[in-house]
mmCIF file of C-alpha atoms in Angstrom:
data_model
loop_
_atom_site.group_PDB
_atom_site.id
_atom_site.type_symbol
_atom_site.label_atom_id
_atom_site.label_comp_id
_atom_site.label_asym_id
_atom_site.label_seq_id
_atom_site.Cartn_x
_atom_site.Cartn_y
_atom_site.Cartn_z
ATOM 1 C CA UNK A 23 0.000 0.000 0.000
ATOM 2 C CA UNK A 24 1.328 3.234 -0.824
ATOM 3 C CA UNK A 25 0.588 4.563 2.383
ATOM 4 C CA UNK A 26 2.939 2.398 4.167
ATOM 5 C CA UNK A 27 5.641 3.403 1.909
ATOM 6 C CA UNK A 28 5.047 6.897 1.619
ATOM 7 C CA UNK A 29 5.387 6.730 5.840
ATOM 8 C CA UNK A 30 8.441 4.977 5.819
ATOM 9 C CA UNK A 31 9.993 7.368 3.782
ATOM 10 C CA UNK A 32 11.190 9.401 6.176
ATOM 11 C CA UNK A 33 14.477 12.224 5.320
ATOM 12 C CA UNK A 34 17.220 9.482 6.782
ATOM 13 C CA UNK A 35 20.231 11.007 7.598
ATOM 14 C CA UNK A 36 22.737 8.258 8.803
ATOM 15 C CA UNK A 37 23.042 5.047 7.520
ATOM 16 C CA UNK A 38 25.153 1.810 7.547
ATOM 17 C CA UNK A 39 28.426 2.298 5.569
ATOM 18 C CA UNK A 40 28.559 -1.737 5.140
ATOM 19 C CA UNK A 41 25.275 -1.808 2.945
ATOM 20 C CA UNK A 42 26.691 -0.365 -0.728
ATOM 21 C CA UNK A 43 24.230 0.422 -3.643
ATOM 22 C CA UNK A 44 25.153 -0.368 -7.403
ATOM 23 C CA UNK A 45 24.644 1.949 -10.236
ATOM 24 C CA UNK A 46 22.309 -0.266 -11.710
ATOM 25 C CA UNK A 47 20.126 -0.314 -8.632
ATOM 26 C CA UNK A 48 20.039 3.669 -8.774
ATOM 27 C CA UNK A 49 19.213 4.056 -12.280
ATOM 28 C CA UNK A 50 15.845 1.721 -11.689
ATOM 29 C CA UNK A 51 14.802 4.525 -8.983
ATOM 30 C CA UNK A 52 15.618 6.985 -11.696
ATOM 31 C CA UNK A 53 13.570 5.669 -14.645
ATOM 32 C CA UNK A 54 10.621 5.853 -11.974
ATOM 33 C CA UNK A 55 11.455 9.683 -11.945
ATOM 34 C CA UNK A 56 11.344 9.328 -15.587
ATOM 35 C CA UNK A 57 7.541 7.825 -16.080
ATOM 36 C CA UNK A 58 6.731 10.284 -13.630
ATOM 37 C CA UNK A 59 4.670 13.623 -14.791
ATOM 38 C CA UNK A 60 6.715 16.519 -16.425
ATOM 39 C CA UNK A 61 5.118 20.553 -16.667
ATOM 40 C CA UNK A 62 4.984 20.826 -20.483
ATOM 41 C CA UNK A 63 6.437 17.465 -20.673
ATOM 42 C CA UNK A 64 9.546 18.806 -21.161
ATOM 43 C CA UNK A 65 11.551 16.577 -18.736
ATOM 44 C CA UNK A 66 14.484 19.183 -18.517
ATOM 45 C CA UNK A 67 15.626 17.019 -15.457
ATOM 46 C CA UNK A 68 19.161 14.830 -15.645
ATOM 47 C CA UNK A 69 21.121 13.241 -13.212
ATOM 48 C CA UNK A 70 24.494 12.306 -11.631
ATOM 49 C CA UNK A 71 25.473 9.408 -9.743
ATOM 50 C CA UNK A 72 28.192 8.985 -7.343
ATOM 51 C CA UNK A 73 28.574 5.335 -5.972
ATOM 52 C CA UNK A 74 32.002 5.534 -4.914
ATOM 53 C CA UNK A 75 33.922 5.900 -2.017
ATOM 54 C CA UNK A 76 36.320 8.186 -3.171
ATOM 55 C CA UNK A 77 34.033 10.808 -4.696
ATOM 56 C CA UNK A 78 31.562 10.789 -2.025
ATOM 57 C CA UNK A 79 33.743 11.786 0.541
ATOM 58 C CA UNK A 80 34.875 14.729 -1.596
ATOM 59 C CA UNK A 81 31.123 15.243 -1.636
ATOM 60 C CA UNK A 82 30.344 14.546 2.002
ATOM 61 C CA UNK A 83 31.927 18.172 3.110
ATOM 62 C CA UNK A 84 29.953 20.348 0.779
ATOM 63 C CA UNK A 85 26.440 19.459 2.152
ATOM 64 C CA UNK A 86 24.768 20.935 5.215
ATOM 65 C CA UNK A 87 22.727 18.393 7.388
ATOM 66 C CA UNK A 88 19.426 19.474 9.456
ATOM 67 C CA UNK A 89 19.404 22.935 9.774
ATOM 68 C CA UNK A 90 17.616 22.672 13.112
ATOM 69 C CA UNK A 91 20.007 20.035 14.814
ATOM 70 C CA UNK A 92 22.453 23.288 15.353
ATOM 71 C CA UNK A 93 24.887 20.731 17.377
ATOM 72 C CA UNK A 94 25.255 17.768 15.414
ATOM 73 C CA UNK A 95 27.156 18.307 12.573
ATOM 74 C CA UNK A 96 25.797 15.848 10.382
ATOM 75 C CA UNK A 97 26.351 12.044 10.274
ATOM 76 C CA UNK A 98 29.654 10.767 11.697
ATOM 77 C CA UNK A 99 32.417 8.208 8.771
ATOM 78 C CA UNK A 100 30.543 5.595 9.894
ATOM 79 C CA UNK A 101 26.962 6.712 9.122
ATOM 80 C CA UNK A 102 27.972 8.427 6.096
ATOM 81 C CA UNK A 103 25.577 8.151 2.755
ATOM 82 C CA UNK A 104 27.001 5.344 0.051
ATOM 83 C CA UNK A 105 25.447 7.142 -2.642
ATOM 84 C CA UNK A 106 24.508 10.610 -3.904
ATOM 85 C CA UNK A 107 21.753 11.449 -6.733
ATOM 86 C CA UNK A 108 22.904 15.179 -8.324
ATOM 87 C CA UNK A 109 19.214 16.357 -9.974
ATOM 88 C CA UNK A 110 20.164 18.776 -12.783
ATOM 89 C CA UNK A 111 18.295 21.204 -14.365
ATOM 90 C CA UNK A 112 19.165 21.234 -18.005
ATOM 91 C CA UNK A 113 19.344 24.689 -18.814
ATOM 92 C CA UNK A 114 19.508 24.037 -22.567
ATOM 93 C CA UNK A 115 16.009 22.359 -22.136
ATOM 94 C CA UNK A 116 14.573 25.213 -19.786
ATOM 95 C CA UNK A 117 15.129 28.138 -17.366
ATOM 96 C CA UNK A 118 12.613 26.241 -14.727
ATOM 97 C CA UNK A 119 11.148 22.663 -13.797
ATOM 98 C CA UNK A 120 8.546 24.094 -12.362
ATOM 99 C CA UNK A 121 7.881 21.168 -9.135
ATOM 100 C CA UNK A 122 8.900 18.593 -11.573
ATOM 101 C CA UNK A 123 11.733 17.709 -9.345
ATOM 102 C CA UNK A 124 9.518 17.602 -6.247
ATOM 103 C CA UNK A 125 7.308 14.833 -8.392
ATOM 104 C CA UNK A 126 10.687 12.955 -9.412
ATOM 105 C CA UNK A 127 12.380 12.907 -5.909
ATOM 106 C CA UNK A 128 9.591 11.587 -4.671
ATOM 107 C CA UNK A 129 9.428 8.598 -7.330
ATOM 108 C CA UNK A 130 12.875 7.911 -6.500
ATOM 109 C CA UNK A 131 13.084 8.014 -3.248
ATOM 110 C CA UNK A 132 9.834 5.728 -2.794
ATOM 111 C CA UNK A 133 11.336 3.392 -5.080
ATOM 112 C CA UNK A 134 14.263 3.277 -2.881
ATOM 113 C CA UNK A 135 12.240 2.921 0.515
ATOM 114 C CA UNK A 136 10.283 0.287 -1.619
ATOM 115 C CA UNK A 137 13.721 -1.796 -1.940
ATOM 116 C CA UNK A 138 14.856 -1.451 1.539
ATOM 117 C CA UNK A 139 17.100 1.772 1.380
ATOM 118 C CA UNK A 140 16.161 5.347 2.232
ATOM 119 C CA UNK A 141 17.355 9.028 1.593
ATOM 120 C CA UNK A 142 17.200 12.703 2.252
ATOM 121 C CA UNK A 143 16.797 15.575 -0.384
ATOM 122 C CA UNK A 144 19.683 18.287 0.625
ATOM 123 C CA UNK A 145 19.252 21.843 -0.409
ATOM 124 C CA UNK A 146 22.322 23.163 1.002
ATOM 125 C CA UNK A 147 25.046 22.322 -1.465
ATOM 126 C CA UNK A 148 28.247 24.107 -1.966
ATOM 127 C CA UNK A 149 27.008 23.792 -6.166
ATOM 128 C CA UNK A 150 30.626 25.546 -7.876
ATOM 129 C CA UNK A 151 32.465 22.607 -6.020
ATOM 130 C CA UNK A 152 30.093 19.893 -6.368
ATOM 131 C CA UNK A 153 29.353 20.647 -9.969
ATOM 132 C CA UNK A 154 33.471 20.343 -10.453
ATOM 133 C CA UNK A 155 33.389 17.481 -9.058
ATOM 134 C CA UNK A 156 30.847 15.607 -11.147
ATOM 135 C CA UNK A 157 32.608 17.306 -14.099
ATOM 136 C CA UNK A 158 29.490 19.161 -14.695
ATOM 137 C CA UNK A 159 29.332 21.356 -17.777
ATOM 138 C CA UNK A 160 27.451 24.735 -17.727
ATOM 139 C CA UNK A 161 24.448 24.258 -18.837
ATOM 140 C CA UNK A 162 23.496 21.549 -16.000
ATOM 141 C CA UNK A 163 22.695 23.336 -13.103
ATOM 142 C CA UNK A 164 22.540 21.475 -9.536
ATOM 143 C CA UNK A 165 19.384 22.142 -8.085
ATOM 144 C CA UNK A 166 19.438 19.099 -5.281
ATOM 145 C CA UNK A 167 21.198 16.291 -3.745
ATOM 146 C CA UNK A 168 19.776 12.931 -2.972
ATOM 147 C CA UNK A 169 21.717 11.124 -0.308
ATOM 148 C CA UNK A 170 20.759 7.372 0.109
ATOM 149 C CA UNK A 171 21.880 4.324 1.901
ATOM 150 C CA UNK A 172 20.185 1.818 4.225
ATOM 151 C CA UNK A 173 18.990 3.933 7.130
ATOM 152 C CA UNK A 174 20.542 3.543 10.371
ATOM 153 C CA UNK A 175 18.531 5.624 12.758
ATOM 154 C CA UNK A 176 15.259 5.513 13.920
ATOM 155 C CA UNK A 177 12.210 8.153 12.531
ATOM 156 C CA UNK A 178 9.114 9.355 13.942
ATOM 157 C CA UNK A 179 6.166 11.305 12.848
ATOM 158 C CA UNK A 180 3.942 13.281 15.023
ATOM 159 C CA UNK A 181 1.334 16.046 15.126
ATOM 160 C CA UNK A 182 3.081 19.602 15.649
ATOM 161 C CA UNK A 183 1.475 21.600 18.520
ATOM 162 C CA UNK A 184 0.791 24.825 17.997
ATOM 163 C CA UNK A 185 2.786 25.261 14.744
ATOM 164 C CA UNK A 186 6.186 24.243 15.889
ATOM 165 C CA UNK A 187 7.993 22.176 13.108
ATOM 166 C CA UNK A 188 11.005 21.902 13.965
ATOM 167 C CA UNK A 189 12.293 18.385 14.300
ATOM 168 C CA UNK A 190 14.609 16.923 17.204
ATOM 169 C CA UNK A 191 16.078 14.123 18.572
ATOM 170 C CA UNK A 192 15.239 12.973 21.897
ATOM 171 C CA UNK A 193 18.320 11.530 24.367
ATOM 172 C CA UNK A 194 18.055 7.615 22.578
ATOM 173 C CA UNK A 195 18.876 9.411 19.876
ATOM 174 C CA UNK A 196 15.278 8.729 17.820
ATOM 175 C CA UNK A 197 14.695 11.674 15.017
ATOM 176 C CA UNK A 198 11.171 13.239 15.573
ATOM 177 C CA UNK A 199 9.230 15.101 12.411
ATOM 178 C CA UNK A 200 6.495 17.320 14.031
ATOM 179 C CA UNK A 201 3.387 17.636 10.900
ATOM 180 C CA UNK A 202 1.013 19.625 11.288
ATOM 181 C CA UNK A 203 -2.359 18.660 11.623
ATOM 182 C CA UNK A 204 -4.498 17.893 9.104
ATOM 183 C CA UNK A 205 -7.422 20.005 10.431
ATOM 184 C CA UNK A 206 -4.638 22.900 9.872
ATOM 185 C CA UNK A 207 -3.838 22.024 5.980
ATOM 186 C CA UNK A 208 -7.566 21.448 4.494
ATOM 187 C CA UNK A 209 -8.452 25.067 4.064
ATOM 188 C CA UNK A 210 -12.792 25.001 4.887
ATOM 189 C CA UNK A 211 -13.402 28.743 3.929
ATOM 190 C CA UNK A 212 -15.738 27.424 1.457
ATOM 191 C CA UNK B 156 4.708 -2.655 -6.544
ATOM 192 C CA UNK B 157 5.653 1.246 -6.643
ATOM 193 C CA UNK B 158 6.521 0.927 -10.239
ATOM 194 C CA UNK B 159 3.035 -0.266 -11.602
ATOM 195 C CA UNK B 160 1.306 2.696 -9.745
ATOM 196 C CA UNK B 161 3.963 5.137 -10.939
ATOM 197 C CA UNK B 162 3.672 4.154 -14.749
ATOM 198 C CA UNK B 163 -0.039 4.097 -14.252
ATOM 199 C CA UNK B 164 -0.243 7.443 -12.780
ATOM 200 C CA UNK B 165 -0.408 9.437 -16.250
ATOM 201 C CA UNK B 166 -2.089 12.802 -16.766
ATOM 202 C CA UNK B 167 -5.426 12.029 -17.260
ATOM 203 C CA UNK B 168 -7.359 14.544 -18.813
ATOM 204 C CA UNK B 169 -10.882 12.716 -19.586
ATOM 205 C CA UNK B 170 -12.853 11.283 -17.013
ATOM 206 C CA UNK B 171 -16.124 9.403 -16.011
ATOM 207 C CA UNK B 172 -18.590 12.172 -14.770
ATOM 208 C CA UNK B 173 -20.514 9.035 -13.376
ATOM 209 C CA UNK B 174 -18.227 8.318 -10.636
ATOM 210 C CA UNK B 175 -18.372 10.688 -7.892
ATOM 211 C CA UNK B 176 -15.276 11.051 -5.137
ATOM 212 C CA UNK B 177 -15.451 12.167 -1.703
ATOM 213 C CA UNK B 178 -14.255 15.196 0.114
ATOM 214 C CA UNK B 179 -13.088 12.182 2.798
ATOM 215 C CA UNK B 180 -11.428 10.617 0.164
ATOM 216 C CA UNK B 181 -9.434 13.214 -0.941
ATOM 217 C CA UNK B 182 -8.237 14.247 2.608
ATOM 218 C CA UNK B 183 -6.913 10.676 2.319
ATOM 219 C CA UNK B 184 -5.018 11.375 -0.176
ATOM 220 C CA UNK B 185 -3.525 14.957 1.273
ATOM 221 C CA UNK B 186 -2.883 12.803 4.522
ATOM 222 C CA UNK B 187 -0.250 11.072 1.913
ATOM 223 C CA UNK B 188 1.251 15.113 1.392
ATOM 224 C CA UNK B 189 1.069 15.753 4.984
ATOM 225 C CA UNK B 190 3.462 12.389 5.610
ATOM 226 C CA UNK B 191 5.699 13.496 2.945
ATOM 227 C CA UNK B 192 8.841 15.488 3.121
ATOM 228 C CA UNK B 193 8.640 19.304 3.328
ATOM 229 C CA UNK B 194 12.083 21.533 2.880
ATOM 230 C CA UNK B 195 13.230 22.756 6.754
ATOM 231 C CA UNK B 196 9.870 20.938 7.917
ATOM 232 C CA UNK B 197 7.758 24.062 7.427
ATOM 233 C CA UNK B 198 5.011 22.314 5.625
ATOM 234 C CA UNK B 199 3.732 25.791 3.895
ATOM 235 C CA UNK B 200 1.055 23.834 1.630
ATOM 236 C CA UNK B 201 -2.727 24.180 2.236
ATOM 237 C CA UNK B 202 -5.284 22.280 0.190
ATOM 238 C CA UNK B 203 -8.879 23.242 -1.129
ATOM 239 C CA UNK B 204 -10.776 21.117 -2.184
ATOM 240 C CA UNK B 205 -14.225 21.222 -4.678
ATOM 241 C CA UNK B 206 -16.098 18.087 -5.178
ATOM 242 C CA UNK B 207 -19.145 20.099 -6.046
ATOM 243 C CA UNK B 208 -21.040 19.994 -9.604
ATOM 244 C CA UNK B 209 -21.708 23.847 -9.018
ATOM 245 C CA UNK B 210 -18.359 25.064 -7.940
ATOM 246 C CA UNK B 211 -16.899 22.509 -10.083
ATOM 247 C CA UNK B 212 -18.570 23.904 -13.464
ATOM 248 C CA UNK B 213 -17.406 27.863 -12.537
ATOM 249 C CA UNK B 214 -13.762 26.716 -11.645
ATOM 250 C CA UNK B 215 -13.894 24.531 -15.393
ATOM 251 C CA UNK B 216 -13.643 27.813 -17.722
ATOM 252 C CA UNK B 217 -10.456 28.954 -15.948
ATOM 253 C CA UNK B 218 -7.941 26.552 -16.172
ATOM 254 C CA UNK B 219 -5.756 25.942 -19.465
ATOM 255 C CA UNK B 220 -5.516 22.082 -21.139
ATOM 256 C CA UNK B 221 -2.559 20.322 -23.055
ATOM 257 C CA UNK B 222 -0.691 23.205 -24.532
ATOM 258 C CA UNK B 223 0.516 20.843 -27.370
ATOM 259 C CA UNK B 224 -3.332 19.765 -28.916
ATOM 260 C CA UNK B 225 -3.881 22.957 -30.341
ATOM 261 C CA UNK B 226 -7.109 21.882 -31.796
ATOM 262 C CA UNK B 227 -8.563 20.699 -28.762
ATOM 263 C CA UNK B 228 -10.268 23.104 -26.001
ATOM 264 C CA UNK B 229 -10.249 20.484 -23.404
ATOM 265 C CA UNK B 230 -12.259 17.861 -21.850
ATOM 266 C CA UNK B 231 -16.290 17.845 -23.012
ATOM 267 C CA UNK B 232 -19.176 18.354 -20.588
ATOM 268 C CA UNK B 233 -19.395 14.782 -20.240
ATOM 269 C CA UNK B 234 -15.499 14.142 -19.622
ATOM 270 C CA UNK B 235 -14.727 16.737 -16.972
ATOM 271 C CA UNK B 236 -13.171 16.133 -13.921
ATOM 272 C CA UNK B 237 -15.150 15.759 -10.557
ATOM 273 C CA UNK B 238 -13.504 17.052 -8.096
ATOM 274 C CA UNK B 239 -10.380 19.580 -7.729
ATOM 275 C CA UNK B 240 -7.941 19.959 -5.299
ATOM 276 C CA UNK B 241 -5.989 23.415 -5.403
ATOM 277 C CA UNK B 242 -2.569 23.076 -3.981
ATOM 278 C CA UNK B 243 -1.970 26.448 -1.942
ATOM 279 C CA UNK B 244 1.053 28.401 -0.420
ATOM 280 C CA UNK B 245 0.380 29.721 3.004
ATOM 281 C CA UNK B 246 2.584 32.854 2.579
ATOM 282 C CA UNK B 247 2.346 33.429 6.584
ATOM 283 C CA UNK B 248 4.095 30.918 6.816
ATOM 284 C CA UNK B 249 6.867 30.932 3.361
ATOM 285 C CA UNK B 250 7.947 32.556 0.805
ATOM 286 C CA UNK B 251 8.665 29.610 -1.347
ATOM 287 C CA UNK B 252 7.972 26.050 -0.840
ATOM 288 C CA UNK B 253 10.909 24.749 -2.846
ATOM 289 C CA UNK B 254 10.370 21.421 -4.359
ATOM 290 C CA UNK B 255 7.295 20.264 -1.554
ATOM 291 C CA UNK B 256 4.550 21.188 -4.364
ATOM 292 C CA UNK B 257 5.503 18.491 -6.464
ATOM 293 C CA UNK B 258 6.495 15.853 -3.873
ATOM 294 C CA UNK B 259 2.602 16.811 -2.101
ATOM 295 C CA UNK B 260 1.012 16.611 -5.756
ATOM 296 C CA UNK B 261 3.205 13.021 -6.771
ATOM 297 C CA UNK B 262 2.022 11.719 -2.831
ATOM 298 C CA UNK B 263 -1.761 12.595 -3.822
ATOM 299 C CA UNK B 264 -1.960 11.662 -7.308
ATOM 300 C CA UNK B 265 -0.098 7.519 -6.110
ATOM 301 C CA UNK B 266 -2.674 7.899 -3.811
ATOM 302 C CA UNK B 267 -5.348 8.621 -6.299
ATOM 303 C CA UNK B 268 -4.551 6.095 -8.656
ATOM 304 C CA UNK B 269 -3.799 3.464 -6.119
ATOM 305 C CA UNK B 270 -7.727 3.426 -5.540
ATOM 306 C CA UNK B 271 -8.568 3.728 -8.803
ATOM 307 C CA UNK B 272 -8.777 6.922 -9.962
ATOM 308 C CA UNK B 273 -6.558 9.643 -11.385
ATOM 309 C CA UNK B 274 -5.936 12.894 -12.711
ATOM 310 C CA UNK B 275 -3.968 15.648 -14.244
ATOM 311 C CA UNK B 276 -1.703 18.807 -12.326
ATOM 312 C CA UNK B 277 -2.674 21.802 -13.919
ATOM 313 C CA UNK B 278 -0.744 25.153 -14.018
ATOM 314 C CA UNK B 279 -2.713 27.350 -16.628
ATOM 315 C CA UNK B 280 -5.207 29.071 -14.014
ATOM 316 C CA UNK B 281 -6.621 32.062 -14.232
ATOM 317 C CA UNK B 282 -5.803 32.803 -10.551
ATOM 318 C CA UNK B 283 -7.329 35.186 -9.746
ATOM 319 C CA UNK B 284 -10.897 34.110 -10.600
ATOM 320 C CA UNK B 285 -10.310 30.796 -9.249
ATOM 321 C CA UNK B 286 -9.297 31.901 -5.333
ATOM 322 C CA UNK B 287 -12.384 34.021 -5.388
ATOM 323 C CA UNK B 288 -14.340 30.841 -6.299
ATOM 324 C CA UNK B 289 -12.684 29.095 -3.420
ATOM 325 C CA UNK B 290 -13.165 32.793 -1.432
ATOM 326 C CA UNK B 291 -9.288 32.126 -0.353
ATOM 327 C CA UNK B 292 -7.945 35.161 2.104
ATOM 328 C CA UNK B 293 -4.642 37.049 0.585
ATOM 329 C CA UNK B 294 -2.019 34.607 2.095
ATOM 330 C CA UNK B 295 -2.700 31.600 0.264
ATOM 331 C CA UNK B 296 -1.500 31.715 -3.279
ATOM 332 C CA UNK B 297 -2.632 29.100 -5.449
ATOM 333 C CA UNK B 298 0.553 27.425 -6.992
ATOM 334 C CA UNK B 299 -1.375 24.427 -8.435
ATOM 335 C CA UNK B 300 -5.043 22.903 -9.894
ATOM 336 C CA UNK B 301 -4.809 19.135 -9.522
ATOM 337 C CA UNK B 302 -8.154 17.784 -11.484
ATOM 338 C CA UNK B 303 -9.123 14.303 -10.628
ATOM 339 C CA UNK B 304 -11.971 11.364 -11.159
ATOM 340 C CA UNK B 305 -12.198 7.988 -12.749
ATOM 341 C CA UNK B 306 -10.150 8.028 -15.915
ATOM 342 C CA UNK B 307 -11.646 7.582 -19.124
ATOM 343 C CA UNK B 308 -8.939 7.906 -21.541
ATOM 344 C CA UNK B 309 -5.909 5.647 -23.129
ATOM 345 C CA UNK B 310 -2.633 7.413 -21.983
ATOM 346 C CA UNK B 311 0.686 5.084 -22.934
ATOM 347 C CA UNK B 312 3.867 6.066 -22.512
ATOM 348 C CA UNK B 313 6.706 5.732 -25.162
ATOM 349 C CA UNK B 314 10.522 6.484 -25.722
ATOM 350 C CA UNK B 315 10.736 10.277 -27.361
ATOM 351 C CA UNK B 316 13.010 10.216 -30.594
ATOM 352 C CA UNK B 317 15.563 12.825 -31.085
ATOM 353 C CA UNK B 318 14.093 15.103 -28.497
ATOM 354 C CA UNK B 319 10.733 15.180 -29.569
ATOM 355 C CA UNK B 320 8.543 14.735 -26.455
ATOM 356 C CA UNK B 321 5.455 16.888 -27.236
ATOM 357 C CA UNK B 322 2.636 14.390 -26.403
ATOM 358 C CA UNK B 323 0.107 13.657 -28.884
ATOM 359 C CA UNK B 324 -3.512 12.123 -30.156
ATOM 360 C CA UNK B 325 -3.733 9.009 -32.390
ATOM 361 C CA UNK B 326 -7.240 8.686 -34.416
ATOM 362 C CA UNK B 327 -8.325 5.933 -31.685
ATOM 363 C CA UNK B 328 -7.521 9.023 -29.331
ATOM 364 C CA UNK B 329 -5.263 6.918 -27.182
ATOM 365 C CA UNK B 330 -3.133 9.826 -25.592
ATOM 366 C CA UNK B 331 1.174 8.925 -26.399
ATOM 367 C CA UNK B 332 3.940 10.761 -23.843
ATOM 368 C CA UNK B 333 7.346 10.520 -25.165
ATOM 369 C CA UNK B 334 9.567 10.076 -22.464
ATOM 370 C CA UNK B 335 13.305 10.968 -23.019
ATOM 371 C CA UNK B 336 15.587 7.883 -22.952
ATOM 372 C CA UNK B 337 17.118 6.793 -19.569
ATOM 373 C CA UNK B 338 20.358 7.112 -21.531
ATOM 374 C CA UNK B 339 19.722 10.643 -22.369
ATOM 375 C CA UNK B 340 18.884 11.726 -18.491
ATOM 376 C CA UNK B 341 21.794 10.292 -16.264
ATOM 377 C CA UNK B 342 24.982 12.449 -16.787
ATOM 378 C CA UNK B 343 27.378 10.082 -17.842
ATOM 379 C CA UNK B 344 30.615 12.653 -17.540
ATOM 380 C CA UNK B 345 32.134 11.583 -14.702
#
């Protein structure tokens, strides 16, 4: 059931190092980004994979982890992602996706909690040294990072009290996601 | 599987005006948004919803259909959609929602077509008209129309040839979306 899914798909942000992901396994999460809907159909969307040790630590220190978790400082070597997804915007395609990424992250990364693994979507990206480092020519344009591996640590969902959002981590360490209520997202002026 | 009820979540355009949904059921389906990620947590998205013949018929005349078949106006009286969800930015609360619109829309449309049904983000809206119809108050911003009901047209997917991806009509009026070629979307530069 898609439901299921779409609640185990939590933003993961550490991971065990000893459980790799091929290429091949990647690109099947990808083509589900690819039957997925596109504004115009215009699919200006590409991506980059890194899979290997070497170029994800070069990665690793141009990403900022939970903005709201001011004293960790992201995951430690040892619960480091084993893969990263670059999404592109192909500027020779178009000057906007309009929220087609949104649609394909969310194909891929449900694929990926489908198969056991899990991810996070990471907006703050150092993009000059990340886009040198997946040899990126100009006209591809980093717009997010996917980091994935099989999730280590424990996520929670619960209902935000009086709009406060910000997720923590309580002392066994277990990640909490405050939502609001749903009461507070269907809009009944009607 | 994820995959089955990704490739069979097209854009469906045409739809049985026989088969009613309900406002319960659609909250369902936003329940699948509210579970999903949102960028820093803020979960800025509101959601209006129309399942009425009356609202539905004065919302109809303002929205735009399939840029690409010039020669057709969009769906007849007895193909509409039955219900409408508009996808809405609580400006309070944002200025942006970054990439959560389409992750929200993909998490209600799986949803949607998981029980059957299905339907069709729209972005041509004449705003304006459309959040007096849903009498929204100046901080909700409509980003998105999604139109949904029970399908009641062929859509297949197939592999665009050199970059040709407008979608198009055969005689039997099964609907055709080129998709770009896995090879041509993963950056192979590295």
């Amino acid at each position: 059931m898609i439901r299921n899914i779409i609640i185990k798909n939590r933003s993961y942000r550490k991971f065990d190092p000893s459980v790799q992901i091929s290429k091949e396994q990647i690109i099947k999460w990808i083509e589900l980004a690819r039957f997925s809907a596109s504004a115009r159909n215009m699919q200006p969307l590409k991506y980059a994979i890194s899979t290997g040790r070497a170029l994800n630590s070069k990665i690793f220190p141009n990403l900022g982890w939970a903005g709201y978790l001011t004293d960790w400082p992201g995951p430690a070597e040892n619960e480091r992602p084993v893969a990263y997804v670059a999404v592109l915007l192909d500027r020779l395609l178009a000057s906007s996706c309009y929220c087609d990424d949104g649609i394909a992250m969310q194909s891929i990364l449900l694929g990926a909690v489908e198969d056991g693994f899990g991810g996070c979507i990471i907006g703050t990206i150092n993009k000059k040294e990340v886009a040198e480092l997946f040899n990126l020519p100009g006209n591809l344009e980093i717009l997010w990072l996917i980091a994935l591996g099989k999730p280590s640590e424990k996520v929670v969902l619960e209902t935000a009290g009086e709009g406060d959002i910000k997720y923590w981590r309580d002392e066994g360490l277990t990640h909490h996601v405050p939502k609001r209520p749903l009461d507070e997202i269907i809009y009944k002026g009607i």
